[in-house]
Amino acid sequence: MSTASVVRECVVALLGNPNVGKSSLFNQLTGLRQKVGNFPGVTVDKKIGRLQLSSATAIKLIDFPGTYSFYPNSEDERIVVQTLAQPANQDYPDAIVYVADVTQLERHLLLFSQLRDLGLPCLLALNMADVAEKEGITIDLNYLGKKLQVPVVAVSGRTGSGLDQLKNKLSQLLEVDFKAPKTLYQLSRQEQAIAQDVKALFPNVNAYQALLLAHHHDWLPYLSKQETTSLQQITAKHEMESLRFQVNETMQRFDRFTPIVQHAIQRQSEERSGLTERLDRIFTHRFLGPIIFFVLMLLVFQAIYSWATVPMDWIEGLFGWLSDSIALVLPKGWFTSLLTEGIIAGLEGILVFIPQIAVLFFLISLLEEVGYMARAAYLFDRPMQFFGLNGRSIVALISGGACAIPAVMSTRTIGNWKERLITILVTPFISCSARIPVYTVLIGFVVPSTVVWGFFNAQGLAFMGLYLLGIAAALIAAFIFKLILKTNERSYLMLELPEYRLPVMRNVLLTVWEKVKTFTIEAGRVIFVISIILWFLASYGPGNTLEIAEQEARQTAQTQQLDEQATDNLIASRKIEASYAGIMGKTIEPAIAPLGFDWKMGIALITSFAAREVFIGTMAIIYGIGSEEDEEGISIRNRMAQEKDPITGEAVYSMATALSLLLFYVFAMQCMSTLAVVYRETKTWKWPLIQFIFMTALAYLSSLLVYQLLS
């Protein structure tokens, strides 16, 4: 009789400074066996991956945010301290894999030396080994490991070399009885006395963790009020000067490991490759830099239109064929109507735009991988300061081009409260990927698909113009908030510019896959529910109002001698108008009529508050109900283009109406998920409400002005 072996799961923390290739290594180790979650009690993302080290040992690998030291300047960095200063934390690791860039090893060992002094098993992974070899850098791994008293392995997150050795070293580290080495940092007598008193309160921490609790007791969320008061009394009793202690610790640590690094690493030439420096003279130039940034963004938006056209046509054709096939196979009835006019029409309204979203994420990820995005933050720090923002705000604003939710969350790297709050409030002005479906459809009613200057697509230029309009609104709003909000907090930008390197396509493609999958699943979930609700609201009405509407439509068709297709379309239009959805749209129509919007658009405005992209799905359902006799495979764009005003006979989506609707979606806060995230980040409903009111007011007034002028 055999018994199954027990598999032990160990928690391993992956830590390192920003821009050391930690994510590349994480992707190499876990591949698609990873997911994104949140650290307990906060909105900071954590990536969790799994790998099997041996038949008896499984690893839960947690990729922590990039951190410079245990003295944090942002919420991302606080997470590391918060997790590792208290062993009772649920994410407290059994071991640490510390990733350092071997070409920048000396500056990256400060955090490593602090982590090592926690008394946890540590493994030092020297990344960029392939780059070091090309630059003629040799590393004495044995000497480095002996002096630092940890296993050391050279790896490459780009090529995957050294990963097997890393896994073997990690397996050995977890299997042997670990005995903590002597700490690199020697506490002074005053610090020892403080640590001794803190350990009396928290017996499960070591001396260095006790010192961290004393330093950070004023913000650590898991400390009770009584524990915080006790720690305050200890620091007051020993006259603890936190800043002086931090400086002394940092200097002592560099004194300890700098000679070790200088002995362990040899360079064939003291001169570093000047490629990065030469490129930075161009990309971070005061005048050339912004021009290059503008050109890159222009190319990105051109690519969104040019590259995605063919796959979008394929998807539209597929959904048209699927809907027609189901209508032929299944008998007419409510279920067939729900499938073809509700679920399929709604899903087409979102899935058809996946190619454009994938292109956007692909290009932004490429820029991130090569190291350009850090330059953008550096380049725009001074201009951002003028508007009350920070150089890091540019990262949030660019991320907003994908989705406002992670963009708002990315503001955690901004240490200044005022600049972070302003960035949060104005980021939703940046046109996100959820607006792409709306822009794509409506731009076609405003700008013809022609070539400008022999190269640029006119609709692509208009697409970028909408993004620039959102950026302008964000900067103006930021400047206004800068004048309103008051703070004495000083602003600064601490940022390490990574070396320019070829992108790791595995990382880029994994990012695209993860983002598109998340977008599709999250949006699809909302679309599915709203599509069913909308189909019901558009297919049914109170009492026998739909039957009466159909009879009146038939009488009108007979009087006007309409053909069969025109009669069917008239009946469908009158029935929707008499449905629950029509009643809902008619109710708000007086408020939106001055903007050029009819009751059908009103329904879409209401439903798209759940998610902006729902607008297209809503219109697909509204125009799809009762249109079985229309041309096979007709797309939502063509349905909207054919819509006529029943009174004037003119196109509903005229230039004035389409432009008014575009401006409304550029400025309006049409996303309840973003409002929820702003609430979580600011911990009050005050700022989300202010944000919703001023964005909605701007959207309404700008749409009103444009429509009234053009019409």
mmCIF file of C-alpha atoms in Angstrom, residues 345-497:
data_model
loop_
_atom_site.group_PDB
_atom_site.id
_atom_site.type_symbol
_atom_site.label_atom_id
_atom_site.label_comp_id
_atom_site.label_asym_id
_atom_site.label_seq_id
_atom_site.Cartn_x
_atom_site.Cartn_y
_atom_site.Cartn_z
ATOM 1 C CA ALA A 345 -24.855 41.829 -30.334
ATOM 2 C CA GLY A 346 -23.584 43.061 -26.983
ATOM 3 C CA LEU A 347 -20.438 40.920 -27.068
ATOM 4 C CA GLU A 348 -19.665 41.985 -30.623
ATOM 5 C CA GLY A 349 -19.778 45.591 -29.436
ATOM 6 C CA ILE A 350 -16.792 44.939 -27.170
ATOM 7 C CA LEU A 351 -14.813 42.029 -28.682
ATOM 8 C CA VAL A 352 -14.473 43.716 -32.059
ATOM 9 C CA PHE A 353 -12.191 46.298 -30.464
ATOM 10 C CA ILE A 354 -9.774 43.819 -28.855
ATOM 11 C CA PRO A 355 -7.241 44.221 -31.740
ATOM 12 C CA GLN A 356 -6.967 47.967 -31.084
ATOM 13 C CA ILE A 357 -6.608 47.455 -27.342
ATOM 14 C CA ALA A 358 -3.949 44.774 -27.903
ATOM 15 C CA VAL A 359 -1.983 47.110 -30.190
ATOM 16 C CA LEU A 360 -2.093 49.888 -27.573
ATOM 17 C CA PHE A 361 -0.845 47.635 -24.764
ATOM 18 C CA PHE A 362 1.803 46.091 -27.019
ATOM 19 C CA LEU A 363 3.358 49.431 -27.966
ATOM 20 C CA ILE A 364 3.224 50.917 -24.448
ATOM 21 C CA SER A 365 4.807 47.725 -23.062
ATOM 22 C CA LEU A 366 7.589 47.970 -25.649
ATOM 23 C CA LEU A 367 8.371 51.538 -24.559
ATOM 24 C CA GLU A 368 8.409 50.399 -20.929
ATOM 25 C CA GLU A 369 10.715 47.458 -21.674
ATOM 26 C CA VAL A 370 13.342 49.465 -23.545
ATOM 27 C CA GLY A 371 13.540 51.960 -20.660
ATOM 28 C CA TYR A 372 11.874 54.920 -22.368
ATOM 29 C CA MET A 373 9.005 55.433 -19.916
ATOM 30 C CA ALA A 374 11.400 56.281 -17.072
ATOM 31 C CA ARG A 375 12.912 58.950 -19.371
ATOM 32 C CA ALA A 376 9.434 60.338 -20.009
ATOM 33 C CA ALA A 377 8.934 60.730 -16.245
ATOM 34 C CA TYR A 378 12.295 62.494 -15.925
ATOM 35 C CA LEU A 379 11.727 64.628 -19.021
ATOM 36 C CA PHE A 380 8.353 65.962 -17.916
ATOM 37 C CA ASP A 381 9.070 66.459 -14.216
ATOM 38 C CA ARG A 382 9.674 70.227 -14.489
ATOM 39 C CA PRO A 383 6.646 70.913 -16.769
ATOM 40 C CA MET A 384 4.505 68.703 -14.525
ATOM 41 C CA GLN A 385 5.595 70.724 -11.473
ATOM 42 C CA PHE A 386 4.162 73.852 -13.111
ATOM 43 C CA PHE A 387 0.741 72.175 -13.270
ATOM 44 C CA GLY A 388 0.931 70.906 -9.700
ATOM 45 C CA LEU A 389 1.959 67.384 -10.734
ATOM 46 C CA ASN A 390 5.102 65.265 -10.466
ATOM 47 C CA GLY A 391 7.403 63.638 -13.005
ATOM 48 C CA ARG A 392 5.939 60.287 -11.939
ATOM 49 C CA SER A 393 2.502 61.665 -12.842
ATOM 50 C CA ILE A 394 3.384 61.179 -16.519
ATOM 51 C CA VAL A 395 3.516 57.404 -15.887
ATOM 52 C CA ALA A 396 0.004 57.499 -14.415
ATOM 53 C CA LEU A 397 -1.271 59.699 -17.253
ATOM 54 C CA ILE A 398 0.208 57.425 -19.920
ATOM 55 C CA SER A 399 -1.125 54.361 -18.089
ATOM 56 C CA GLY A 400 -4.516 56.070 -18.195
ATOM 57 C CA GLY A 401 -4.417 55.492 -21.941
ATOM 58 C CA ALA A 402 -4.939 51.815 -21.133
ATOM 59 C CA CYS A 403 -7.259 52.036 -18.126
ATOM 60 C CA ALA A 404 -7.847 54.682 -15.463
ATOM 61 C CA ILE A 405 -8.097 52.092 -12.682
ATOM 62 C CA PRO A 406 -4.452 50.852 -12.649
ATOM 63 C CA ALA A 407 -3.372 54.397 -13.573
ATOM 64 C CA VAL A 408 -4.975 55.804 -10.422
ATOM 65 C CA MET A 409 -3.418 52.992 -8.401
ATOM 66 C CA SER A 410 0.022 53.726 -9.903
ATOM 67 C CA THR A 411 0.007 57.146 -8.188
ATOM 68 C CA ARG A 412 1.160 55.338 -5.040
ATOM 69 C CA THR A 413 4.726 55.976 -6.228
ATOM 70 C CA ILE A 414 4.165 59.749 -5.770
ATOM 71 C CA GLY A 415 5.261 60.646 -2.253
ATOM 72 C CA ASN A 416 3.810 64.181 -2.161
ATOM 73 C CA TRP A 417 0.146 64.053 -0.988
ATOM 74 C CA LYS A 418 -1.024 67.083 -2.981
ATOM 75 C CA GLU A 419 0.601 65.972 -6.245
ATOM 76 C CA ARG A 420 -0.735 62.449 -5.798
ATOM 77 C CA LEU A 421 -4.289 63.686 -5.161
ATOM 78 C CA ILE A 422 -4.204 66.020 -8.174
ATOM 79 C CA THR A 423 -2.918 63.193 -10.373
ATOM 80 C CA ILE A 424 -5.741 60.941 -9.159
ATOM 81 C CA LEU A 425 -8.372 63.611 -9.861
ATOM 82 C CA VAL A 426 -7.252 64.429 -13.417
ATOM 83 C CA THR A 427 -6.135 60.993 -14.684
ATOM 84 C CA PRO A 428 -9.665 59.985 -15.877
ATOM 85 C CA PHE A 429 -9.473 62.828 -18.416
ATOM 86 C CA ILE A 430 -6.916 60.724 -20.314
ATOM 87 C CA SER A 431 -8.812 58.680 -22.883
ATOM 88 C CA CYS A 432 -8.655 55.040 -21.823
ATOM 89 C CA SER A 433 -8.951 51.903 -23.965
ATOM 90 C CA ALA A 434 -12.650 51.628 -23.034
ATOM 91 C CA ARG A 435 -13.253 54.819 -25.001
ATOM 92 C CA ILE A 436 -11.661 53.326 -28.129
ATOM 93 C CA PRO A 437 -14.906 51.644 -29.275
ATOM 94 C CA VAL A 438 -16.832 54.905 -28.871
ATOM 95 C CA TYR A 439 -14.181 56.981 -30.646
ATOM 96 C CA THR A 440 -13.771 54.463 -33.461
ATOM 97 C CA VAL A 441 -17.461 54.476 -34.338
ATOM 98 C CA LEU A 442 -18.154 58.194 -33.901
ATOM 99 C CA ILE A 443 -15.012 59.512 -35.619
ATOM 100 C CA GLY A 444 -16.285 57.895 -38.818
ATOM 101 C CA PHE A 445 -19.266 60.289 -38.756
ATOM 102 C CA VAL A 446 -17.019 63.346 -38.343
ATOM 103 C CA VAL A 447 -13.803 62.661 -40.284
ATOM 104 C CA PRO A 448 -13.555 60.834 -43.633
ATOM 105 C CA SER A 449 -11.075 57.969 -43.981
ATOM 106 C CA THR A 450 -8.552 59.794 -46.167
ATOM 107 C CA VAL A 451 -4.769 60.019 -46.272
ATOM 108 C CA VAL A 452 -3.188 63.284 -45.103
ATOM 109 C CA TRP A 453 0.300 64.407 -46.206
ATOM 110 C CA GLY A 454 0.710 61.118 -48.087
ATOM 111 C CA PHE A 455 1.176 59.059 -44.926
ATOM 112 C CA PHE A 456 -1.176 59.823 -42.031
ATOM 113 C CA ASN A 457 -4.729 58.531 -41.785
ATOM 114 C CA ALA A 458 -7.105 61.449 -41.136
ATOM 115 C CA GLN A 459 -9.155 59.391 -38.682
ATOM 116 C CA GLY A 460 -5.979 58.396 -36.842
ATOM 117 C CA LEU A 461 -5.070 62.091 -36.503
ATOM 118 C CA ALA A 462 -8.563 62.821 -35.177
ATOM 119 C CA PHE A 463 -8.161 59.919 -32.762
ATOM 120 C CA MET A 464 -4.940 61.423 -31.434
ATOM 121 C CA GLY A 465 -6.608 64.831 -31.311
ATOM 122 C CA LEU A 466 -9.172 63.451 -28.851
ATOM 123 C CA TYR A 467 -6.350 62.123 -26.678
ATOM 124 C CA LEU A 468 -4.591 65.508 -26.814
ATOM 125 C CA LEU A 469 -7.857 67.198 -25.841
ATOM 126 C CA GLY A 470 -8.126 64.933 -22.811
ATOM 127 C CA ILE A 471 -4.501 65.664 -21.898
ATOM 128 C CA ALA A 472 -5.113 69.424 -22.183
ATOM 129 C CA ALA A 473 -8.185 69.109 -19.937
ATOM 130 C CA ALA A 474 -6.152 67.114 -17.407
ATOM 131 C CA LEU A 475 -3.375 69.733 -17.272
ATOM 132 C CA ILE A 476 -5.761 72.694 -16.981
ATOM 133 C CA ALA A 477 -7.744 70.946 -14.244
ATOM 134 C CA ALA A 478 -4.480 70.075 -12.462
ATOM 135 C CA PHE A 479 -3.384 73.717 -12.513
ATOM 136 C CA ILE A 480 -6.726 74.783 -11.020
ATOM 137 C CA PHE A 481 -6.432 72.179 -8.261
ATOM 138 C CA LYS A 482 -2.863 73.336 -7.627
ATOM 139 C CA LEU A 483 -4.207 76.814 -6.837
ATOM 140 C CA ILE A 484 -7.042 75.482 -4.658
ATOM 141 C CA LEU A 485 -5.280 72.784 -2.624
ATOM 142 C CA LYS A 486 -2.768 73.975 -0.029
ATOM 143 C CA THR A 487 0.094 72.023 1.530
ATOM 144 C CA ASN A 488 3.524 72.707 3.013
ATOM 145 C CA GLU A 489 4.902 69.407 1.730
ATOM 146 C CA ARG A 490 7.919 69.781 -0.559
ATOM 147 C CA SER A 491 8.102 67.919 -3.850
ATOM 148 C CA TYR A 492 11.011 65.976 -5.320
ATOM 149 C CA LEU A 493 11.574 63.231 -7.879
ATOM 150 C CA MET A 494 13.799 60.269 -7.004
ATOM 151 C CA LEU A 495 14.154 58.077 -10.072
ATOM 152 C CA GLU A 496 16.768 55.711 -11.461
ATOM 153 C CA LEU A 497 17.082 55.739 -15.242
#
